[in-house]
Short mmCIF file of C-alpha atoms and ligand atoms in Angstrom, two decimals:
data_model
loop_
_atom_site.label_atom_id
_atom_site.label_comp_id
_atom_site.label_asym_id
_atom_site.label_seq_id
_atom_site.Cartn_x
_atom_site.Cartn_y
_atom_site.Cartn_z
CA MET G 1 -2.54 -26.62 15.78
CA LEU G 2 1.11 -26.66 15.74
CA LYS G 3 3.33 -29.74 16.61
CA ASN G 4 6.21 -29.19 18.50
CA GLY G 5 4.38 -27.39 21.31
CA GLY G 6 4.97 -24.45 19.08
CA LEU G 7 8.54 -24.17 19.24
CA ASN G 8 11.33 -24.83 16.71
CA LEU G 9 9.16 -24.37 14.15
CA LYS G 10 10.01 -25.82 10.63
CA VAL G 11 7.96 -22.99 7.95
CA LEU G 12 7.93 -23.53 4.11
CA VAL G 13 7.22 -20.18 2.10
CA VAL G 14 6.64 -20.65 -1.22
CA GLY G 15 7.55 -18.16 -3.98
CA GLY G 16 10.79 -16.43 -4.81
CA GLY G 17 10.30 -12.70 -5.33
CA GLY G 18 10.50 -9.78 -3.39
CA ARG G 19 7.21 -10.63 -1.88
CA GLU G 20 8.47 -13.47 -0.30
CA HIS G 21 12.13 -11.96 1.05
CA ALA G 22 9.91 -9.08 2.82
CA ILE G 23 7.62 -12.09 4.28
CA ILE G 24 10.83 -14.19 5.61
CA GLN G 25 12.28 -11.31 7.28
CA LYS G 26 8.98 -10.56 9.09
CA LEU G 27 8.77 -14.36 10.05
CA LYS G 28 12.22 -14.15 11.48
CA GLU G 29 11.10 -11.85 13.94
CA ASN G 30 9.22 -14.77 15.67
CA PRO G 31 11.12 -16.64 17.96
CA ALA G 32 9.42 -20.16 17.64
CA ILE G 33 10.33 -20.33 14.33
CA ASP G 34 13.54 -22.12 13.69
CA THR G 35 14.32 -22.86 10.04
CA ILE G 36 12.79 -21.46 7.06
CA TYR G 37 12.74 -22.76 3.67
CA CYS G 38 11.70 -21.15 0.76
CA ALA G 39 10.49 -22.69 -2.67
CA PRO G 40 12.11 -21.75 -5.02
CA GLY G 41 13.60 -18.54 -3.27
CA ASN G 42 16.19 -16.26 -5.18
CA GLY G 43 19.60 -14.74 -4.22
CA GLY G 44 18.55 -12.85 -1.57
CA ILE G 45 16.15 -15.03 0.02
CA ALA G 46 19.59 -17.55 -0.05
CA LEU G 47 21.56 -15.65 2.11
CA THR G 48 18.57 -16.04 4.72
CA ALA G 49 16.69 -19.03 4.32
CA THR G 50 17.00 -22.76 3.03
CA CYS G 51 16.17 -22.33 -0.49
CA VAL G 52 14.57 -25.80 -2.42
CA PRO G 53 14.36 -26.01 -5.88
CA ILE G 54 11.03 -26.44 -6.40
CA GLY G 55 8.98 -24.13 -8.71
CA ALA G 56 5.98 -22.44 -7.21
CA LYS G 57 3.55 -24.41 -9.77
CA GLU G 58 4.61 -28.01 -8.91
CA ILE G 59 2.18 -28.22 -6.01
CA GLU G 60 2.29 -32.19 -5.77
CA LYS G 61 6.21 -31.52 -5.15
CA LEU G 62 5.50 -28.82 -3.04
CA ALA G 63 2.94 -31.03 -0.86
CA ASP G 64 5.33 -33.99 -0.32
CA PHE G 65 8.43 -31.77 0.50
CA ALA G 66 6.19 -30.15 3.03
CA GLN G 67 5.25 -33.61 4.16
CA GLU G 68 8.29 -35.31 4.08
CA HIS G 69 10.41 -32.47 5.73
CA ARG G 70 7.37 -32.05 8.30
CA MET G 71 6.76 -28.66 7.81
CA ASP G 72 4.80 -27.48 11.00
CA TYR G 73 3.47 -24.63 8.93
CA VAL G 74 3.24 -23.32 5.07
CA VAL G 75 3.06 -19.97 3.51
CA VAL G 76 1.68 -19.86 -0.11
CA THR G 77 1.76 -16.12 -1.53
CA PRO G 78 1.95 -16.75 -5.36
CA ASP G 79 -1.45 -16.93 -7.53
CA ASP G 80 -0.78 -20.08 -9.43
CA PRO G 81 -0.25 -22.25 -6.33
CA LEU G 82 -3.25 -20.85 -4.66
CA CYS G 83 -5.45 -21.19 -7.82
CA LEU G 84 -4.06 -24.90 -8.55
CA GLY G 85 -5.30 -26.00 -4.67
CA LEU G 86 -2.08 -26.38 -2.99
CA VAL G 87 -4.11 -25.29 0.40
CA ASP G 88 -6.07 -27.87 -0.07
CA LEU G 89 -3.63 -30.57 -0.90
CA LEU G 90 -1.86 -29.41 2.44
CA ALA G 91 -4.83 -29.67 4.61
CA ALA G 92 -5.42 -33.26 3.29
CA ARG G 93 -2.30 -34.20 4.79
CA GLY G 94 -2.91 -32.24 7.72
CA ILE G 95 -0.22 -29.36 7.57
CA PRO G 96 -1.51 -25.87 8.32
CA THR G 97 -1.25 -23.25 5.46
CA PHE G 98 -1.21 -19.73 5.26
CA GLY G 99 -3.72 -19.23 2.16
CA PRO G 100 -6.87 -19.78 0.62
CA CYS G 101 -8.41 -22.95 -0.34
CA LYS G 102 -9.03 -23.24 -4.45
CA ALA G 103 -12.41 -22.69 -4.50
CA ALA G 104 -11.64 -19.39 -2.19
CA ALA G 105 -8.81 -18.23 -4.57
CA ARG G 106 -11.39 -18.15 -7.56
CA LEU G 107 -11.98 -14.27 -6.67
CA GLU G 108 -8.71 -13.82 -8.37
CA GLY G 109 -8.65 -16.72 -10.39
CA SER G 110 -11.71 -16.14 -12.38
CA LYS G 111 -12.98 -12.61 -13.14
CA ILE G 112 -16.31 -14.05 -14.16
CA PHE G 113 -16.58 -15.82 -10.56
CA ALA G 114 -15.71 -12.48 -9.02
CA LYS G 115 -18.10 -9.89 -10.95
CA ASP G 116 -20.82 -12.58 -10.84
CA LEU G 117 -20.23 -12.64 -6.87
CA MET G 118 -20.29 -9.08 -6.68
CA ARG G 119 -23.52 -8.57 -8.82
CA ARG G 120 -25.27 -11.59 -6.67
CA TYR G 121 -24.35 -9.81 -3.42
CA GLY G 122 -24.72 -6.17 -4.32
CA ILE G 123 -20.77 -5.56 -3.83
CA PRO G 124 -19.85 -2.11 -6.03
CA THR G 125 -18.01 -2.61 -9.19
CA ALA G 126 -18.22 -1.61 -12.54
CA ASP G 127 -21.03 -2.80 -14.78
CA TYR G 128 -20.07 -5.72 -17.14
CA LEU G 129 -21.27 -8.29 -19.11
CA ALA G 130 -19.11 -12.17 -19.89
CA PHE G 131 -18.72 -13.93 -23.03
CA ASP G 132 -17.61 -16.92 -24.01
CA ASP G 133 -18.47 -16.84 -27.63
CA TYR G 134 -15.92 -14.81 -29.88
CA GLN G 135 -18.57 -13.96 -32.23
CA THR G 136 -20.85 -12.79 -29.60
CA ALA G 137 -18.43 -10.67 -27.72
CA LEU G 138 -17.46 -9.23 -31.11
CA ARG G 139 -21.07 -7.82 -31.80
CA TYR G 140 -21.54 -6.67 -28.22
CA VAL G 141 -18.13 -4.30 -28.50
CA ARG G 142 -19.11 -3.40 -31.84
CA ASN G 143 -21.82 -1.00 -30.28
CA ALA G 144 -20.70 -0.67 -26.85
CA ALA G 145 -19.64 2.81 -25.29
CA CYS G 146 -16.20 3.64 -25.24
CA PRO G 147 -13.81 3.68 -23.77
CA MET G 148 -14.77 0.04 -22.21
CA VAL G 149 -12.09 -2.43 -20.42
CA ILE G 150 -11.57 -5.98 -21.43
CA LYS G 151 -10.19 -8.26 -19.30
CA ALA G 152 -9.60 -12.35 -19.64
CA ASP G 153 -11.09 -14.33 -17.04
CA GLY G 154 -7.97 -16.22 -15.73
CA LEU G 155 -4.76 -15.09 -14.51
CA ALA G 156 -2.48 -13.41 -17.21
CA LEU G 157 0.45 -12.12 -14.50
CA GLY G 158 -1.12 -8.93 -14.00
CA LYS G 159 -1.02 -8.41 -18.25
CA GLY G 160 -4.71 -9.71 -18.96
CA VAL G 161 -6.67 -6.03 -18.71
CA LEU G 162 -6.96 -4.00 -21.93
CA ILE G 163 -8.10 -0.67 -21.62
CA CYS G 164 -10.14 0.14 -25.27
CA HIS G 165 -10.59 3.91 -25.99
CA THR G 166 -12.36 2.96 -29.43
CA ARG G 167 -14.26 0.04 -30.59
CA ARG G 168 -11.75 -0.90 -33.16
CA GLU G 169 -9.17 -1.50 -30.11
CA ALA G 170 -11.67 -3.41 -28.21
CA GLU G 171 -12.61 -5.78 -31.54
CA GLU G 172 -8.81 -5.89 -31.75
CA ALA G 173 -8.40 -6.77 -28.11
CA VAL G 174 -11.25 -9.60 -28.37
CA THR G 175 -9.97 -11.18 -30.95
CA ALA G 176 -6.05 -11.34 -29.57
CA LEU G 177 -7.68 -13.00 -26.42
CA MET G 178 -10.28 -14.98 -27.87
CA GLN G 179 -8.93 -16.22 -31.24
CA GLU G 180 -5.34 -15.72 -31.17
CA GLY G 181 -5.20 -17.08 -27.48
CA LYS G 182 -2.70 -14.18 -25.95
CA PHE G 183 -3.46 -15.50 -22.70
CA GLY G 184 -3.31 -19.14 -23.49
CA SER G 185 -6.98 -20.83 -22.29
CA SER G 186 -7.17 -17.66 -19.48
CA GLY G 187 -8.45 -15.49 -22.37
CA SER G 188 -11.21 -18.01 -24.01
CA ARG G 189 -13.51 -16.49 -21.47
CA ILE G 190 -13.76 -12.44 -21.09
CA VAL G 191 -15.35 -9.94 -19.30
CA VAL G 192 -16.28 -6.31 -21.10
CA GLU G 193 -16.86 -3.74 -18.37
CA ALA G 194 -17.60 -0.07 -17.95
CA PHE G 195 -14.44 2.36 -17.72
CA LEU G 196 -14.19 3.73 -14.21
CA GLN G 197 -12.54 7.20 -13.11
CA GLY G 198 -10.84 8.34 -9.82
CA PRO G 199 -7.86 7.45 -7.64
CA GLU G 200 -6.75 4.01 -6.92
CA VAL G 201 -6.28 2.43 -3.74
CA SER G 202 -5.13 -1.28 -2.61
CA VAL G 203 -6.14 -2.37 0.57
CA LEU G 204 -4.84 -5.91 1.58
CA CYS G 205 -6.73 -7.95 4.40
CA PHE G 206 -6.07 -10.44 6.89
CA THR G 207 -9.04 -12.89 6.91
CA ASP G 208 -9.96 -15.73 8.97
CA GLY G 209 -13.25 -15.96 6.87
CA THR G 210 -15.41 -13.86 9.46
CA THR G 211 -13.07 -11.15 10.88
CA LEU G 212 -11.09 -8.55 8.76
CA ARG G 213 -8.39 -6.80 9.63
CA PRO G 214 -7.59 -4.14 7.30
CA MET G 215 -3.92 -3.50 6.54
CA VAL G 216 -2.22 0.17 6.08
CA SER G 217 -3.55 1.56 2.64
CA CYS G 218 -1.38 1.45 -0.21
CA MET G 219 -0.88 2.76 -3.83
CA ASP G 220 0.69 0.67 -6.67
CA HIS G 221 2.25 2.60 -9.73
CA LYS G 222 1.50 -0.17 -12.32
CA THR G 223 2.94 1.29 -15.56
CA ALA G 224 6.67 0.67 -16.62
CA LEU G 225 7.42 4.47 -17.14
CA ASN G 226 7.05 7.76 -15.35
CA GLY G 227 3.69 9.55 -15.47
CA ASP G 228 1.57 6.11 -15.37
CA LYS G 229 2.82 5.85 -19.45
CA GLY G 230 4.25 2.77 -20.91
CA LEU G 231 3.16 -0.92 -20.38
CA ASN G 232 1.29 -2.86 -17.34
CA THR G 233 3.86 -4.31 -15.08
CA GLY G 234 3.37 -6.37 -11.84
CA GLY G 235 4.10 -3.20 -10.45
CA MET G 236 7.01 -0.64 -10.54
CA GLY G 237 6.78 0.45 -6.76
CA VAL G 238 4.21 1.59 -3.94
CA ILE G 239 4.03 4.07 -1.26
CA ALA G 240 1.76 3.72 1.97
CA PRO G 241 -0.74 4.92 3.38
CA ASN G 242 -2.37 6.25 0.69
CA PRO G 243 -3.70 9.67 1.37
CA PHE G 244 -6.41 9.35 -0.99
CA TYR G 245 -8.06 6.72 1.47
CA ALA G 246 -9.30 9.01 4.01
CA GLN G 247 -11.05 7.52 6.96
CA ASP G 248 -14.75 8.39 6.01
CA ILE G 249 -14.07 6.41 2.79
CA ALA G 250 -12.56 3.68 4.56
CA LYS G 251 -15.56 3.13 6.72
CA VAL G 252 -17.55 2.96 3.68
CA CYS G 253 -15.28 0.18 2.14
CA LEU G 254 -15.49 -1.65 4.92
CA ASP G 255 -19.17 -1.74 5.29
CA THR G 256 -20.12 -1.88 1.46
CA ILE G 257 -17.37 -3.94 0.36
CA PHE G 258 -14.72 -5.58 2.65
CA LEU G 259 -17.47 -7.10 5.17
CA PRO G 260 -20.09 -7.91 2.48
CA THR G 261 -17.28 -9.91 0.22
CA LEU G 262 -16.44 -12.36 3.57
CA HIS G 263 -20.25 -12.74 4.01
CA ALA G 264 -20.40 -13.68 0.10
CA MET G 265 -17.81 -15.89 0.36
CA ARG G 266 -19.11 -17.67 3.46
CA ALA G 267 -22.39 -17.80 1.65
CA GLU G 268 -21.27 -19.61 -1.08
CA GLY G 269 -19.81 -21.93 0.86
CA CYS G 270 -16.09 -21.37 0.46
CA PRO G 271 -15.00 -18.48 3.27
CA PHE G 272 -11.98 -16.77 2.80
CA GLN G 273 -8.96 -17.43 4.70
CA GLY G 274 -5.38 -15.58 4.15
CA CYS G 275 -4.63 -12.08 2.73
CA LEU G 276 -7.54 -10.80 0.52
CA TYR G 277 -6.37 -8.02 -1.53
CA PHE G 278 -9.23 -5.47 -2.72
CA GLY G 279 -8.01 -3.12 -5.70
CA LEU G 280 -10.47 -0.11 -5.56
CA MET G 281 -11.34 2.73 -7.63
CA LEU G 282 -12.84 6.03 -5.31
CA THR G 283 -14.89 6.92 -8.15
CA ASP G 284 -17.35 9.94 -7.77
CA SER G 285 -20.63 7.30 -7.42
CA GLY G 286 -18.21 5.86 -4.22
CA PRO G 287 -15.81 3.04 -4.10
CA LYS G 288 -16.22 0.15 -6.12
CA VAL G 289 -14.15 -3.12 -6.62
CA ILE G 290 -11.64 -2.91 -9.66
CA GLU G 291 -10.27 -6.36 -8.66
CA TYR G 292 -9.57 -8.73 -5.97
CA ASN G 293 -6.04 -10.45 -5.22
CA CYS G 294 -6.58 -13.91 -3.16
CA ARG G 295 -3.00 -13.08 -1.72
CA PHE G 296 -0.21 -10.40 -0.80
CA GLY G 297 0.65 -7.99 -3.99
CA ASP G 298 4.09 -7.91 -4.95
CA PRO G 299 5.31 -5.01 -4.06
CA GLU G 300 2.58 -3.83 -2.04
CA ALA G 301 3.91 -6.53 0.70
CA GLN G 302 7.11 -5.36 1.10
CA THR G 303 5.68 -1.68 2.04
CA VAL G 304 2.75 -2.46 4.11
CA LEU G 305 4.94 -5.35 6.04
CA SER G 306 7.61 -2.86 6.36
CA LEU G 307 5.09 -1.04 8.38
CA LEU G 308 3.52 -4.09 10.22
CA LYS G 309 4.28 -3.64 13.96
CA SER G 310 2.39 -6.44 15.03
CA ASP G 311 3.90 -10.23 14.98
CA LEU G 312 3.12 -11.77 11.25
CA PHE G 313 3.39 -15.10 12.03
CA THR G 314 0.82 -14.97 14.86
CA LEU G 315 -1.58 -13.00 12.38
CA MET G 316 -1.12 -15.48 9.50
CA GLN G 317 -1.83 -18.44 12.44
CA ALA G 318 -4.99 -16.58 13.30
CA THR G 319 -6.37 -16.55 9.91
CA THR G 320 -5.65 -20.28 9.42
CA ASN G 321 -7.10 -21.18 13.11
CA GLY G 322 -10.04 -18.72 12.78
CA THR G 323 -8.98 -16.74 15.85
CA LEU G 324 -8.18 -13.32 14.13
CA ASN G 325 -10.94 -11.60 16.49
CA GLN G 326 -8.30 -12.36 19.36
CA THR G 327 -5.27 -11.34 17.41
CA GLU G 328 -3.87 -7.97 17.38
CA CYS G 329 -2.85 -5.75 14.05
CA ARG G 330 -1.44 -2.74 14.34
CA PHE G 331 0.75 -0.61 11.99
CA SER G 332 3.14 1.80 12.40
CA ASP G 333 2.03 5.76 11.90
CA GLU G 334 5.29 5.92 9.49
CA ALA G 335 5.16 6.14 5.57
CA CYS G 336 6.98 3.62 3.31
CA CYS G 337 8.00 4.11 -0.33
CA CYS G 338 9.36 1.00 -2.50
CA VAL G 339 11.02 1.42 -5.78
CA VAL G 340 11.46 -1.42 -8.26
CA PHE G 341 14.43 -2.09 -9.76
CA ALA G 342 13.41 -3.81 -13.41
CA SER G 343 16.12 -5.42 -16.70
CA GLY G 344 15.89 -3.20 -19.36
CA GLY G 345 13.02 -4.17 -21.74
CA TYR G 346 10.65 -5.32 -18.91
CA PRO G 347 8.14 -6.32 -19.28
CA GLU G 348 8.93 -7.57 -23.18
CA ARG G 349 11.80 -8.84 -23.47
CA TYR G 350 14.80 -8.75 -21.15
CA GLU G 351 18.62 -9.63 -20.33
CA THR G 352 19.52 -11.31 -17.20
CA GLY G 353 22.75 -12.23 -16.10
CA LYS G 354 24.20 -9.13 -14.78
CA PRO G 355 26.13 -8.60 -11.68
CA ILE G 356 24.44 -6.16 -9.33
CA MET G 357 26.69 -3.66 -7.33
CA GLY G 358 25.88 -1.26 -4.47
CA ILE G 359 23.71 -3.66 -2.38
CA PRO G 360 25.62 -3.55 0.63
CA ALA G 361 25.75 0.27 0.46
CA ALA G 362 22.09 0.58 -0.29
CA GLU G 363 21.20 -1.50 2.78
CA LYS G 364 22.58 1.15 5.18
CA LEU G 365 19.80 3.38 4.03
CA ALA G 366 16.97 1.08 3.42
CA ASN G 367 15.52 -2.48 3.53
CA ILE G 368 16.36 -4.01 -0.30
CA PHE G 369 14.22 -6.99 -0.89
CA HIS G 370 15.35 -9.26 -3.78
CA ALA G 371 13.07 -10.31 -6.42
CA GLY G 372 14.65 -11.51 -9.76
CA THR G 373 18.27 -12.16 -8.60
CA ARG G 374 20.41 -15.24 -8.20
CA LEU G 375 23.30 -15.95 -5.99
CA THR G 376 26.02 -17.32 -8.28
CA GLU G 377 28.20 -20.13 -7.05
CA ASN G 378 31.18 -17.34 -6.59
CA GLY G 379 28.62 -15.51 -4.13
CA ILE G 380 27.96 -13.00 -6.35
CA ILE G 381 24.41 -11.38 -6.95
CA GLU G 382 22.97 -11.02 -10.52
CA SER G 383 19.58 -10.30 -12.08
CA SER G 384 17.92 -13.28 -13.35
CA GLY G 385 13.95 -11.46 -13.99
CA GLY G 386 12.14 -8.75 -14.91
CA ARG G 387 11.75 -7.11 -11.66
CA VAL G 388 15.02 -7.46 -9.69
CA LEU G 389 15.15 -5.40 -6.31
CA ASN G 390 12.72 -3.56 -4.50
CA VAL G 391 14.54 -0.85 -2.41
CA THR G 392 11.99 0.00 0.39
CA ALA G 393 12.23 2.96 3.20
CA THR G 394 10.32 4.06 5.89
CA ALA G 395 10.36 7.42 7.51
CA ASP G 396 8.40 9.89 9.65
CA THR G 397 7.11 11.73 6.48
CA LEU G 398 5.88 10.12 2.50
CA ARG G 399 8.67 12.55 1.64
CA SER G 400 10.97 11.46 3.91
CA ALA G 401 10.30 7.83 2.79
CA VAL G 402 10.75 8.26 -0.84
CA LYS G 403 13.74 10.67 -0.79
CA ARG G 404 15.53 7.42 1.46
CA ALA G 405 14.49 4.99 -1.12
CA TYR G 406 15.82 7.31 -4.02
CA ASN G 407 19.18 8.29 -2.16
CA ALA G 408 19.65 4.28 -1.58
CA ALA G 409 18.30 3.51 -4.89
CA SER G 410 20.95 5.84 -6.30
CA LEU G 411 23.83 3.48 -4.83
CA ILE G 412 22.65 0.66 -6.97
CA THR G 413 23.82 -0.75 -10.70
CA PHE G 414 23.41 -3.28 -12.79
CA GLU G 415 23.59 -3.56 -16.58
CA GLY G 416 20.45 -1.85 -18.48
CA MET G 417 18.54 -1.33 -15.33
CA TYR G 418 15.83 1.13 -14.95
CA MET G 419 13.09 2.58 -12.61
CA ARG G 420 10.58 4.97 -12.30
CA THR G 421 11.80 7.99 -10.64
CA ASP G 422 8.13 9.75 -9.76
CA ILE G 423 6.91 7.02 -7.35
CA GLY G 424 5.03 8.70 -4.62
CA GLU G 425 4.70 11.71 -6.46
CA LYS G 426 1.04 11.52 -6.85
CA ALA G 427 0.43 10.56 -3.51
CA LEU G 428 3.00 13.71 -2.08
CA LEU G 429 0.69 16.03 -4.34
CA LYS G 430 -2.34 15.06 -2.94
CA THR G 431 -1.09 15.12 0.96
CA GLU G 432 0.89 18.18 0.55
CA TRP G 433 -1.62 19.83 -1.39
CA LYS G 434 -4.09 18.83 1.98
CA THR G 435 -1.98 19.90 4.37
CA ASP G 436 -1.70 23.35 2.51
CA HIS G 437 -5.47 23.79 2.15
CA GLU G 438 -6.12 22.88 6.05
CA ARG G 439 -3.58 25.31 7.25
P1 LIG P 1 -6.14 -5.09 -12.69
O1 LIG P 1 -5.37 -6.19 -13.29
O2 LIG P 1 -7.62 -5.83 -12.95
O3 LIG P 1 -5.65 -4.53 -11.79
O4 LIG P 1 -6.35 -4.17 -13.98
C1 LIG P 1 -5.02 -3.65 -13.90
C2 LIG P 1 -5.65 -1.77 -14.13
O5 LIG P 1 -6.15 -1.59 -15.15
C3 LIG P 1 -6.21 -1.49 -12.94
O6 LIG P 1 -5.06 -0.76 -11.67
C4 LIG P 1 -6.67 -0.16 -13.13
O7 LIG P 1 -5.84 0.81 -13.37
C5 LIG P 1 -7.27 -0.28 -14.94
N1 LIG P 1 -8.45 -0.67 -14.54
C6 LIG P 1 -8.96 -2.20 -14.50
N2 LIG P 1 -10.73 -2.27 -14.36
C7 LIG P 1 -11.02 -0.68 -14.74
C8 LIG P 1 -12.08 -0.16 -15.16
N3 LIG P 1 -13.36 -0.53 -14.75
N4 LIG P 1 -12.04 1.00 -15.75
C9 LIG P 1 -10.76 1.83 -15.38
N5 LIG P 1 -9.61 1.04 -15.21
C10 LIG P 1 -9.23 -0.08 -15.09
N1 LIG P 2 1.20 -5.28 -7.58
C1 LIG P 2 -0.22 -5.83 -8.33
C2 LIG P 2 0.02 -7.29 -7.44
O1 LIG P 2 0.60 -7.97 -6.75
O2 LIG P 2 -1.52 -7.94 -8.42
#
């Protein structure tokens, strides 16, 4: 499949966050790769790969670049270019790519598509109704049981989910999404679903459409503030493995959720190839799907890839070539913790352009993946986004990994920065309670 006899390869990574920084670091372990390009990249990526000033949504320009510069392989990880069909565009030009085609990316790009698929194929998820008419939706929520969860159908930067505790809140949410266009056209259709309870687990899987290789499980911390308070963000920290994801639960998920989802996508004529992310809730009546993502999570990727022992490039190619059943996928037994530094004000308004101090010292203790950073002409790293850095540490135990990540984090400063100081706390309570209990 690859040109150049599989040597001196040129790879383009699309995106510019901590996830892409972590992916590039792993890809560099493969000696067949000669040059890595990243579009658009960031300040940290600029130190290890060639950044190309093309935005992740500019899919025609990206495809032109890949063709003109003869890329041997392209890795597409952000949701936007996947849902816009960049993989299809590259395939049409004969360039092998990591990521699902546009039709398969609907698992994330349309919540209604995902929910209808789960219903048709008996995959456990919250009960729901979908609406495309404002008045009908309003009438429904005025009589529905509370709490209820209202979701924009389309992509909304992880912010299109509103948990409503009263009918009044639900009416406001429906109005904000369908009438006031809070998330643009993403909210012109909505899903109203039942509120589920239980620990949340994220499981990312490599898949070639038929074979599935689950990665080590993890736990995101989605809200801005300690104690799961504050606004929803793209993710403020992750730990892996997730202690709530016991082996018997993993087996149930594989049999009732993961494999049935792959089967459903094949049966619909759009086999899923790439990284399929299952957002799960472990309810009293079994594991249920909260969401699918058609890509690596961010900062989940930074965490799980830190524990990956097998070669990432080989695994990615296997998802493209359909040879995953012959490909090894091993993870370390260690634990990993990733803490996100954000700009003050994120996920709402924040300032950028703040010089960041202490990264070299912190790098002695942990991996520092860059998210919203920029390398200035004077060689200074400054903030350029909401989520700025991902401090990622591995160790024998979760407690040591958390401690190491926070020790490294304590060395970094920039004006207005903030982080959550309780990443991993819930998981540690669970792990240490379990250990005491078993003694
Ligand atoms: P999503 O963007 O779909 O992952 O949703 C964001 C967060 O909203 C999830 O991580 C859950 O904490 C919460 N959530 C989504 N759907 C439900 C549900 N049906 N019941 C309870 N919480 C939910
Ligand atoms: N951290 C959540 C996501 O990437 O969707």
